[in-house]
Amino acid sequence: LLTAGDEFCAPDCVLNYDETAIGEDAGDPVVLTRRATKAPRAVLNNNRSNRSVMFAVTADGTCLPPYVCTKTKFKEEDLVAFSPPLCHWGTSKSGWFTMAVFDAWFESVVVPWALSKAPRKTLVLGDNLSAHLSPVSLQRAAELGVSFRLLPPNTTHFLQPLDVAFFGPLKGAWKSQLMDYKRSTTNKSVLKKDFA
């Protein structure tokens, strides 16, 4: 990012986004047992399912509301604890972000952020995943004066700021919370209201 000139964007006007899977497998916790125990482990209701979550963070560290995508629709009571604008929810057949879900995320998260920064220059930085290159969102960005920049292919594992600095600590904290949840409930999977 340039620090001066026509292309300058202030840190609060630079937005990085990325999607990640938040799983329901709490992992294998440390278990204290007798030395003779052949296979020590905690008995948890682990489930291999994932929810896809889009995160967007500005260069100054401001986190925008996450957008959660799952396979199933939501009941109103599932969203009471963490409804918009704190979090946004969508669905797709696969449970992953499609162009339609990306467009919904863009409209509900990025557009309000961009409008709040007007008339200053804004930049949205992300990966080049085909589902994230929606013509509808690119057109909407152009209407708002938002510049879109894509990270080079096959470099996001070390260039993507969210991968490098955000997702590691987030997933560590998630596993800790998930372990507490698994120990305190008999649910086989994390309920939507509890996931939020």
mmCIF file of N, CA and C in Angstrom, residues 19-122:
data_model
loop_
_atom_site.group_PDB
_atom_site.id
_atom_site.type_symbol
_atom_site.label_atom_id
_atom_site.label_comp_id
_atom_site.label_asym_id
_atom_site.label_seq_id
_atom_site.Cartn_x
_atom_site.Cartn_y
_atom_site.Cartn_z
ATOM 1 N N GLU A 19 -12.465 -16.383 3.712
ATOM 2 C CA GLU A 19 -13.427 -17.363 4.202
ATOM 3 C C GLU A 19 -12.642 -18.513 4.838
ATOM 4 N N THR A 20 -13.166 -19.051 5.913
ATOM 5 C CA THR A 20 -12.530 -20.202 6.548
ATOM 6 C C THR A 20 -13.596 -21.145 7.077
ATOM 7 N N ALA A 21 -13.218 -22.393 7.262
ATOM 8 C CA ALA A 21 -14.132 -23.383 7.836
ATOM 9 C C ALA A 21 -13.921 -23.408 9.345
ATOM 10 N N ILE A 22 -15.006 -23.285 10.071
ATOM 11 C CA ILE A 22 -14.962 -23.413 11.522
ATOM 12 C C ILE A 22 -15.581 -24.773 11.842
ATOM 13 N N GLY A 23 -14.751 -25.696 12.307
ATOM 14 C CA GLY A 23 -15.184 -27.072 12.520
ATOM 15 C C GLY A 23 -15.767 -27.318 13.892
ATOM 16 N N GLU A 24 -16.328 -28.518 14.023
ATOM 17 C CA GLU A 24 -16.921 -28.928 15.292
ATOM 18 C C GLU A 24 -16.120 -30.019 15.979
ATOM 19 N N ASP A 25 -14.923 -30.295 15.488
ATOM 20 C CA ASP A 25 -14.057 -31.278 16.120
ATOM 21 C C ASP A 25 -13.188 -30.560 17.140
ATOM 22 N N ALA A 26 -13.393 -30.874 18.394
ATOM 23 C CA ALA A 26 -12.657 -30.200 19.466
ATOM 24 C C ALA A 26 -11.237 -30.719 19.605
ATOM 25 N N GLY A 27 -10.872 -31.766 18.873
ATOM 26 C CA GLY A 27 -9.531 -32.321 18.966
ATOM 27 C C GLY A 27 -9.421 -33.288 20.129
ATOM 28 N N ASP A 28 -8.219 -33.706 20.393
ATOM 29 C CA ASP A 28 -7.967 -34.647 21.483
ATOM 30 C C ASP A 28 -7.362 -33.900 22.661
ATOM 31 N N PRO A 29 -8.130 -33.722 23.725
ATOM 32 C CA PRO A 29 -7.599 -33.016 24.883
ATOM 33 C C PRO A 29 -6.622 -33.884 25.669
ATOM 34 N N VAL A 30 -5.809 -33.263 26.498
ATOM 35 C CA VAL A 30 -4.910 -33.984 27.383
ATOM 36 C C VAL A 30 -5.753 -34.660 28.453
ATOM 37 N N VAL A 31 -5.464 -35.936 28.697
ATOM 38 C CA VAL A 31 -6.234 -36.709 29.662
ATOM 39 C C VAL A 31 -5.277 -37.327 30.670
ATOM 40 N N LEU A 32 -5.583 -37.185 31.947
ATOM 41 C CA LEU A 32 -4.787 -37.810 32.994
ATOM 42 C C LEU A 32 -5.395 -39.171 33.331
ATOM 43 N N THR A 33 -4.578 -40.241 33.200
ATOM 44 C CA THR A 33 -5.046 -41.597 33.489
ATOM 45 C C THR A 33 -3.930 -42.368 34.168
ATOM 46 N N ARG A 34 -4.248 -43.592 34.530
ATOM 47 C CA ARG A 34 -3.204 -44.475 35.066
ATOM 48 C C ARG A 34 -2.226 -44.826 33.969
ATOM 49 N N ARG A 35 -1.031 -45.138 34.339
ATOM 50 C CA ARG A 35 0.009 -45.463 33.374
ATOM 51 C C ARG A 35 -0.362 -46.682 32.527
ATOM 52 N N ALA A 36 -1.078 -47.611 33.079
ATOM 53 C CA ALA A 36 -1.407 -48.853 32.373
ATOM 54 C C ALA A 36 -2.538 -48.693 31.353
ATOM 55 N N THR A 37 -3.194 -47.555 31.328
ATOM 56 C CA THR A 37 -4.294 -47.354 30.382
ATOM 57 C C THR A 37 -3.763 -47.386 28.956
ATOM 58 N N LYS A 38 -4.344 -48.290 28.131
ATOM 59 C CA LYS A 38 -3.811 -48.494 26.777
ATOM 60 C C LYS A 38 -4.172 -47.380 25.794
ATOM 61 N N ALA A 39 -5.381 -46.861 25.851
ATOM 62 C CA ALA A 39 -5.810 -45.829 24.895
ATOM 63 C C ALA A 39 -6.547 -44.714 25.641
ATOM 64 N N PRO A 40 -5.800 -43.852 26.347
ATOM 65 C CA PRO A 40 -6.475 -42.788 27.102
ATOM 66 C C PRO A 40 -7.056 -41.728 26.170
ATOM 67 N N ARG A 41 -8.303 -41.377 26.414
ATOM 68 C CA ARG A 41 -8.919 -40.301 25.641
ATOM 69 C C ARG A 41 -10.171 -39.823 26.355
ATOM 70 N N ALA A 42 -10.522 -38.614 26.043
ATOM 71 C CA ALA A 42 -11.763 -38.054 26.570
ATOM 72 C C ALA A 42 -12.890 -38.464 25.631
ATOM 73 N N VAL A 43 -14.043 -38.754 26.188
ATOM 74 C CA VAL A 43 -15.189 -39.113 25.369
ATOM 75 C C VAL A 43 -15.982 -37.844 25.113
ATOM 76 N N LEU A 44 -15.966 -37.397 23.867
ATOM 77 C CA LEU A 44 -16.675 -36.185 23.469
ATOM 78 C C LEU A 44 -17.572 -36.508 22.293
ATOM 79 N N ASN A 45 -18.608 -35.728 22.132
ATOM 80 C CA ASN A 45 -19.474 -35.867 20.964
ATOM 81 C C ASN A 45 -18.873 -35.094 19.806
ATOM 82 N N ASN A 46 -17.754 -35.572 19.272
ATOM 83 C CA ASN A 46 -17.113 -34.880 18.159
ATOM 84 C C ASN A 46 -17.869 -35.132 16.865
ATOM 85 N N ASN A 47 -17.910 -34.129 16.059
ATOM 86 C CA ASN A 47 -18.619 -34.158 14.794
ATOM 87 C C ASN A 47 -17.696 -33.507 13.782
ATOM 88 N N ARG A 48 -17.590 -34.059 12.613
ATOM 89 C CA ARG A 48 -16.659 -33.544 11.604
ATOM 90 C C ARG A 48 -17.251 -32.432 10.741
ATOM 91 N N SER A 49 -18.428 -31.957 11.044
ATOM 92 C CA SER A 49 -19.038 -30.943 10.189
ATOM 93 C C SER A 49 -18.367 -29.579 10.377
ATOM 94 N N ASN A 50 -18.528 -28.736 9.377
ATOM 95 C CA ASN A 50 -17.950 -27.393 9.384
ATOM 96 C C ASN A 50 -19.012 -26.373 9.025
ATOM 97 N N ARG A 51 -18.756 -25.154 9.435
ATOM 98 C CA ARG A 51 -19.529 -24.012 8.953
ATOM 99 C C ARG A 51 -18.531 -23.080 8.282
ATOM 100 N N SER A 52 -18.930 -22.524 7.171
ATOM 101 C CA SER A 52 -18.066 -21.613 6.436
ATOM 102 C C SER A 52 -18.343 -20.193 6.921
ATOM 103 N N VAL A 53 -17.286 -19.484 7.291
ATOM 104 C CA VAL A 53 -17.446 -18.136 7.837
ATOM 105 C C VAL A 53 -16.534 -17.179 7.070
ATOM 106 N N MET A 54 -17.110 -16.071 6.620
ATOM 107 C CA MET A 54 -16.344 -15.024 5.944
ATOM 108 C C MET A 54 -16.025 -13.944 6.974
ATOM 109 N N PHE A 55 -14.745 -13.644 7.107
ATOM 110 C CA PHE A 55 -14.299 -12.581 7.994
ATOM 111 C C PHE A 55 -13.738 -11.441 7.153
ATOM 112 N N ALA A 56 -13.927 -10.234 7.635
ATOM 113 C CA ALA A 56 -13.373 -9.049 6.988
ATOM 114 C C ALA A 56 -12.813 -8.145 8.069
ATOM 115 N N VAL A 57 -11.543 -7.753 7.902
ATOM 116 C CA VAL A 57 -10.849 -6.940 8.897
ATOM 117 C C VAL A 57 -10.125 -5.811 8.174
ATOM 118 N N THR A 58 -10.210 -4.615 8.730
ATOM 119 C CA THR A 58 -9.505 -3.487 8.123
ATOM 120 C C THR A 58 -8.044 -3.497 8.547
ATOM 121 N N ALA A 59 -7.224 -2.744 7.829
ATOM 122 C CA ALA A 59 -5.787 -2.696 8.118
ATOM 123 C C ALA A 59 -5.495 -2.101 9.489
ATOM 124 N N ASP A 60 -6.446 -1.332 10.053
ATOM 125 C CA ASP A 60 -6.223 -0.802 11.403
ATOM 126 C C ASP A 60 -6.745 -1.757 12.477
ATOM 127 N N GLY A 61 -7.229 -2.957 12.072
ATOM 128 C CA GLY A 61 -7.635 -3.984 13.031
ATOM 129 C C GLY A 61 -9.113 -4.036 13.369
ATOM 130 N N THR A 62 -9.933 -3.250 12.704
ATOM 131 C CA THR A 62 -11.372 -3.275 12.968
ATOM 132 C C THR A 62 -11.997 -4.491 12.297
ATOM 133 N N CYS A 63 -12.695 -5.310 13.078
ATOM 134 C CA CYS A 63 -13.367 -6.495 12.547
ATOM 135 C C CYS A 63 -14.800 -6.145 12.173
ATOM 136 N N LEU A 64 -15.166 -6.419 10.951
ATOM 137 C CA LEU A 64 -16.551 -6.250 10.523
ATOM 138 C C LEU A 64 -17.343 -7.490 10.929
ATOM 139 N N PRO A 65 -18.660 -7.431 10.922
ATOM 140 C CA PRO A 65 -19.456 -8.594 11.336
ATOM 141 C C PRO A 65 -19.150 -9.819 10.460
ATOM 142 N N PRO A 66 -19.000 -10.993 11.086
ATOM 143 C CA PRO A 66 -18.774 -12.200 10.294
ATOM 144 C C PRO A 66 -20.042 -12.599 9.535
ATOM 145 N N TYR A 67 -19.857 -13.398 8.508
ATOM 146 C CA TYR A 67 -20.979 -13.913 7.718
ATOM 147 C C TYR A 67 -20.853 -15.432 7.707
ATOM 148 N N VAL A 68 -21.839 -16.107 8.289
ATOM 149 C CA VAL A 68 -21.810 -17.558 8.441
ATOM 150 C C VAL A 68 -22.687 -18.195 7.371
ATOM 151 N N CYS A 69 -22.138 -19.197 6.677
ATOM 152 C CA CYS A 69 -22.885 -19.912 5.649
ATOM 153 C C CYS A 69 -22.981 -21.382 6.046
ATOM 154 N N THR A 70 -24.202 -21.927 6.035
ATOM 155 C CA THR A 70 -24.416 -23.338 6.340
ATOM 156 C C THR A 70 -25.320 -23.957 5.279
ATOM 157 N N LYS A 71 -25.545 -25.268 5.409
ATOM 158 C CA LYS A 71 -26.408 -25.982 4.457
ATOM 159 C C LYS A 71 -27.880 -25.791 4.759
ATOM 160 N N THR A 72 -28.209 -25.545 5.996
ATOM 161 C CA THR A 72 -29.618 -25.517 6.381
ATOM 162 C C THR A 72 -30.082 -24.109 6.710
ATOM 163 N N LYS A 73 -31.374 -23.885 6.560
ATOM 164 C CA LYS A 73 -31.969 -22.581 6.866
ATOM 165 C C LYS A 73 -32.000 -22.359 8.372
ATOM 166 N N PHE A 74 -32.237 -21.129 8.753
ATOM 167 C CA PHE A 74 -32.232 -20.751 10.155
ATOM 168 C C PHE A 74 -33.633 -20.472 10.654
ATOM 169 N N LYS A 75 -33.870 -20.838 11.883
ATOM 170 C CA LYS A 75 -35.108 -20.459 12.564
ATOM 171 C C LYS A 75 -34.822 -19.147 13.285
ATOM 172 N N GLU A 76 -35.842 -18.344 13.462
ATOM 173 C CA GLU A 76 -35.664 -17.049 14.125
ATOM 174 C C GLU A 76 -35.046 -17.206 15.514
ATOM 175 N N GLU A 77 -35.436 -18.255 16.239
ATOM 176 C CA GLU A 77 -34.900 -18.427 17.600
ATOM 177 C C GLU A 77 -33.406 -18.767 17.588
ATOM 178 N N ASP A 78 -32.905 -19.290 16.462
ATOM 179 C CA ASP A 78 -31.472 -19.564 16.353
ATOM 180 C C ASP A 78 -30.654 -18.277 16.273
ATOM 181 N N LEU A 79 -31.281 -17.206 15.781
ATOM 182 C CA LEU A 79 -30.553 -15.970 15.507
ATOM 183 C C LEU A 79 -30.737 -14.896 16.569
ATOM 184 N N VAL A 80 -31.530 -15.154 17.576
ATOM 185 C CA VAL A 80 -31.829 -14.123 18.570
ATOM 186 C C VAL A 80 -30.568 -13.621 19.261
ATOM 187 N N ALA A 81 -29.703 -14.533 19.659
ATOM 188 C CA ALA A 81 -28.524 -14.144 20.432
ATOM 189 C C ALA A 81 -27.493 -13.376 19.614
ATOM 190 N N PHE A 82 -27.431 -13.628 18.302
ATOM 191 C CA PHE A 82 -26.358 -13.045 17.495
ATOM 192 C C PHE A 82 -26.871 -12.692 16.115
ATOM 193 N N SER A 83 -27.892 -11.871 16.066
ATOM 194 C CA SER A 83 -28.513 -11.523 14.792
ATOM 195 C C SER A 83 -27.815 -10.308 14.176
ATOM 196 N N PRO A 84 -28.103 -10.001 12.897
ATOM 197 C CA PRO A 84 -27.537 -8.781 12.296
ATOM 198 C C PRO A 84 -27.903 -7.563 13.130
ATOM 199 N N PRO A 85 -27.025 -6.597 13.269
ATOM 200 C CA PRO A 85 -25.768 -6.411 12.545
ATOM 201 C C PRO A 85 -24.550 -7.064 13.201
ATOM 202 N N LEU A 86 -24.721 -7.825 14.286
ATOM 203 C CA LEU A 86 -23.572 -8.463 14.930
ATOM 204 C C LEU A 86 -22.991 -9.586 14.077
ATOM 205 N N CYS A 87 -23.838 -10.273 13.363
ATOM 206 C CA CYS A 87 -23.434 -11.381 12.507
ATOM 207 C C CYS A 87 -24.480 -11.527 11.416
ATOM 208 N N HIS A 88 -24.070 -11.998 10.258
ATOM 209 C CA HIS A 88 -25.001 -12.228 9.154
ATOM 210 C C HIS A 88 -24.972 -13.711 8.804
ATOM 211 N N TRP A 89 -26.103 -14.224 8.351
ATOM 212 C CA TRP A 89 -26.257 -15.654 8.110
ATOM 213 C C TRP A 89 -26.789 -15.905 6.707
ATOM 214 N N GLY A 90 -26.298 -16.956 6.054
ATOM 215 C CA GLY A 90 -26.793 -17.343 4.746
ATOM 216 C C GLY A 90 -26.684 -18.849 4.566
ATOM 217 N N THR A 91 -27.255 -19.352 3.490
ATOM 218 C CA THR A 91 -27.214 -20.787 3.219
ATOM 219 C C THR A 91 -26.861 -21.041 1.760
ATOM 220 N N SER A 92 -26.297 -22.222 1.529
ATOM 221 C CA SER A 92 -26.066 -22.716 0.171
ATOM 222 C C SER A 92 -26.198 -24.233 0.220
ATOM 223 N N LYS A 93 -26.372 -24.856 -0.919
ATOM 224 C CA LYS A 93 -26.539 -26.313 -0.947
ATOM 225 C C LYS A 93 -25.334 -27.038 -0.364
ATOM 226 N N SER A 94 -24.148 -26.514 -0.610
ATOM 227 C CA SER A 94 -22.923 -27.165 -0.134
ATOM 228 C C SER A 94 -22.521 -26.706 1.262
ATOM 229 N N GLY A 95 -23.041 -25.572 1.692
ATOM 230 C CA GLY A 95 -22.592 -25.001 2.958
ATOM 231 C C GLY A 95 -21.376 -24.098 2.789
ATOM 232 N N TRP A 96 -20.869 -23.978 1.568
ATOM 233 C CA TRP A 96 -19.729 -23.115 1.260
ATOM 234 C C TRP A 96 -20.207 -21.875 0.523
ATOM 235 N N PHE A 97 -19.344 -20.891 0.449
ATOM 236 C CA PHE A 97 -19.689 -19.651 -0.243
ATOM 237 C C PHE A 97 -19.787 -19.896 -1.744
ATOM 238 N N THR A 98 -20.897 -19.485 -2.306
ATOM 239 C CA THR A 98 -21.105 -19.464 -3.747
ATOM 240 C C THR A 98 -21.122 -17.994 -4.159
ATOM 241 N N MET A 99 -21.239 -17.724 -5.437
ATOM 242 C CA MET A 99 -21.322 -16.325 -5.873
ATOM 243 C C MET A 99 -22.529 -15.629 -5.249
ATOM 244 N N ALA A 100 -23.645 -16.332 -5.168
ATOM 245 C CA ALA A 100 -24.849 -15.724 -4.589
ATOM 246 C C ALA A 100 -24.645 -15.389 -3.113
ATOM 247 N N VAL A 101 -24.003 -16.283 -2.378
ATOM 248 C CA VAL A 101 -23.735 -16.020 -0.961
ATOM 249 C C VAL A 101 -22.706 -14.899 -0.832
ATOM 250 N N PHE A 102 -21.696 -14.903 -1.710
ATOM 251 C CA PHE A 102 -20.697 -13.827 -1.697
ATOM 252 C C PHE A 102 -21.368 -12.477 -1.942
ATOM 253 N N ASP A 103 -22.300 -12.436 -2.903
ATOM 254 C CA ASP A 103 -23.029 -11.192 -3.177
ATOM 255 C C ASP A 103 -23.818 -10.735 -1.955
ATOM 256 N N ALA A 104 -24.456 -11.675 -1.269
ATOM 257 C CA ALA A 104 -25.212 -11.334 -0.054
ATOM 258 C C ALA A 104 -24.272 -10.806 1.025
ATOM 259 N N TRP A 105 -23.098 -11.453 1.177
ATOM 260 C CA TRP A 105 -22.100 -10.969 2.139
ATOM 261 C C TRP A 105 -21.643 -9.561 1.761
ATOM 262 N N PHE A 106 -21.327 -9.358 0.497
ATOM 263 C CA PHE A 106 -20.837 -8.061 0.038
ATOM 264 C C PHE A 106 -21.856 -6.965 0.342
ATOM 265 N N GLU A 107 -23.114 -7.242 0.035
ATOM 266 C CA GLU A 107 -24.169 -6.236 0.229
ATOM 267 C C GLU A 107 -24.427 -5.958 1.708
ATOM 268 N N SER A 108 -24.360 -6.976 2.553
ATOM 269 C CA SER A 108 -24.702 -6.781 3.963
ATOM 270 C C SER A 108 -23.524 -6.346 4.826
ATOM 271 N N VAL A 109 -22.288 -6.608 4.388
ATOM 272 C CA VAL A 109 -21.118 -6.269 5.209
ATOM 273 C C VAL A 109 -20.260 -5.178 4.565
ATOM 274 N N VAL A 110 -19.875 -5.360 3.320
ATOM 275 C CA VAL A 110 -18.932 -4.429 2.686
ATOM 276 C C VAL A 110 -19.597 -3.111 2.295
ATOM 277 N N VAL A 111 -20.798 -3.178 1.746
ATOM 278 C CA VAL A 111 -21.455 -1.947 1.293
ATOM 279 C C VAL A 111 -21.659 -0.953 2.441
ATOM 280 N N PRO A 112 -22.198 -1.365 3.615
ATOM 281 C CA PRO A 112 -22.335 -0.396 4.711
ATOM 282 C C PRO A 112 -20.980 0.177 5.162
ATOM 283 N N TRP A 113 -19.949 -0.675 5.169
ATOM 284 C CA TRP A 113 -18.606 -0.206 5.539
ATOM 285 C C TRP A 113 -18.126 0.843 4.533
ATOM 286 N N ALA A 114 -18.265 0.542 3.234
ATOM 287 C CA ALA A 114 -17.802 1.466 2.194
ATOM 288 C C ALA A 114 -18.564 2.787 2.257
ATOM 289 N N LEU A 115 -19.872 2.720 2.468
ATOM 290 C CA LEU A 115 -20.668 3.954 2.556
ATOM 291 C C LEU A 115 -20.255 4.800 3.760
ATOM 292 N N SER A 116 -19.844 4.135 4.850
ATOM 293 C CA SER A 116 -19.420 4.883 6.037
ATOM 294 C C SER A 116 -18.078 5.581 5.827
ATOM 295 N N LYS A 117 -17.306 5.161 4.841
ATOM 296 C CA LYS A 117 -15.984 5.742 4.563
ATOM 297 C C LYS A 117 -16.031 6.815 3.476
ATOM 298 N N ALA A 118 -17.142 6.928 2.762
ATOM 299 C CA ALA A 118 -17.254 7.908 1.672
ATOM 300 C C ALA A 118 -17.043 9.317 2.212
ATOM 301 N N PRO A 119 -16.392 10.174 1.466
ATOM 302 C CA PRO A 119 -15.922 10.065 0.084
ATOM 303 C C PRO A 119 -14.468 9.603 -0.030
ATOM 304 N N ARG A 120 -13.892 9.078 1.056
ATOM 305 C CA ARG A 120 -12.487 8.647 0.990
ATOM 306 C C ARG A 120 -12.339 7.402 0.120
ATOM 307 N N LYS A 121 -11.129 7.194 -0.404
ATOM 308 C CA LYS A 121 -10.843 6.010 -1.216
ATOM 309 C C LYS A 121 -10.873 4.773 -0.331
ATOM 310 N N THR A 122 -11.464 3.689 -0.860
ATOM 311 C CA THR A 122 -11.510 2.426 -0.142
ATOM 312 C C THR A 122 -10.962 1.318 -1.024
#
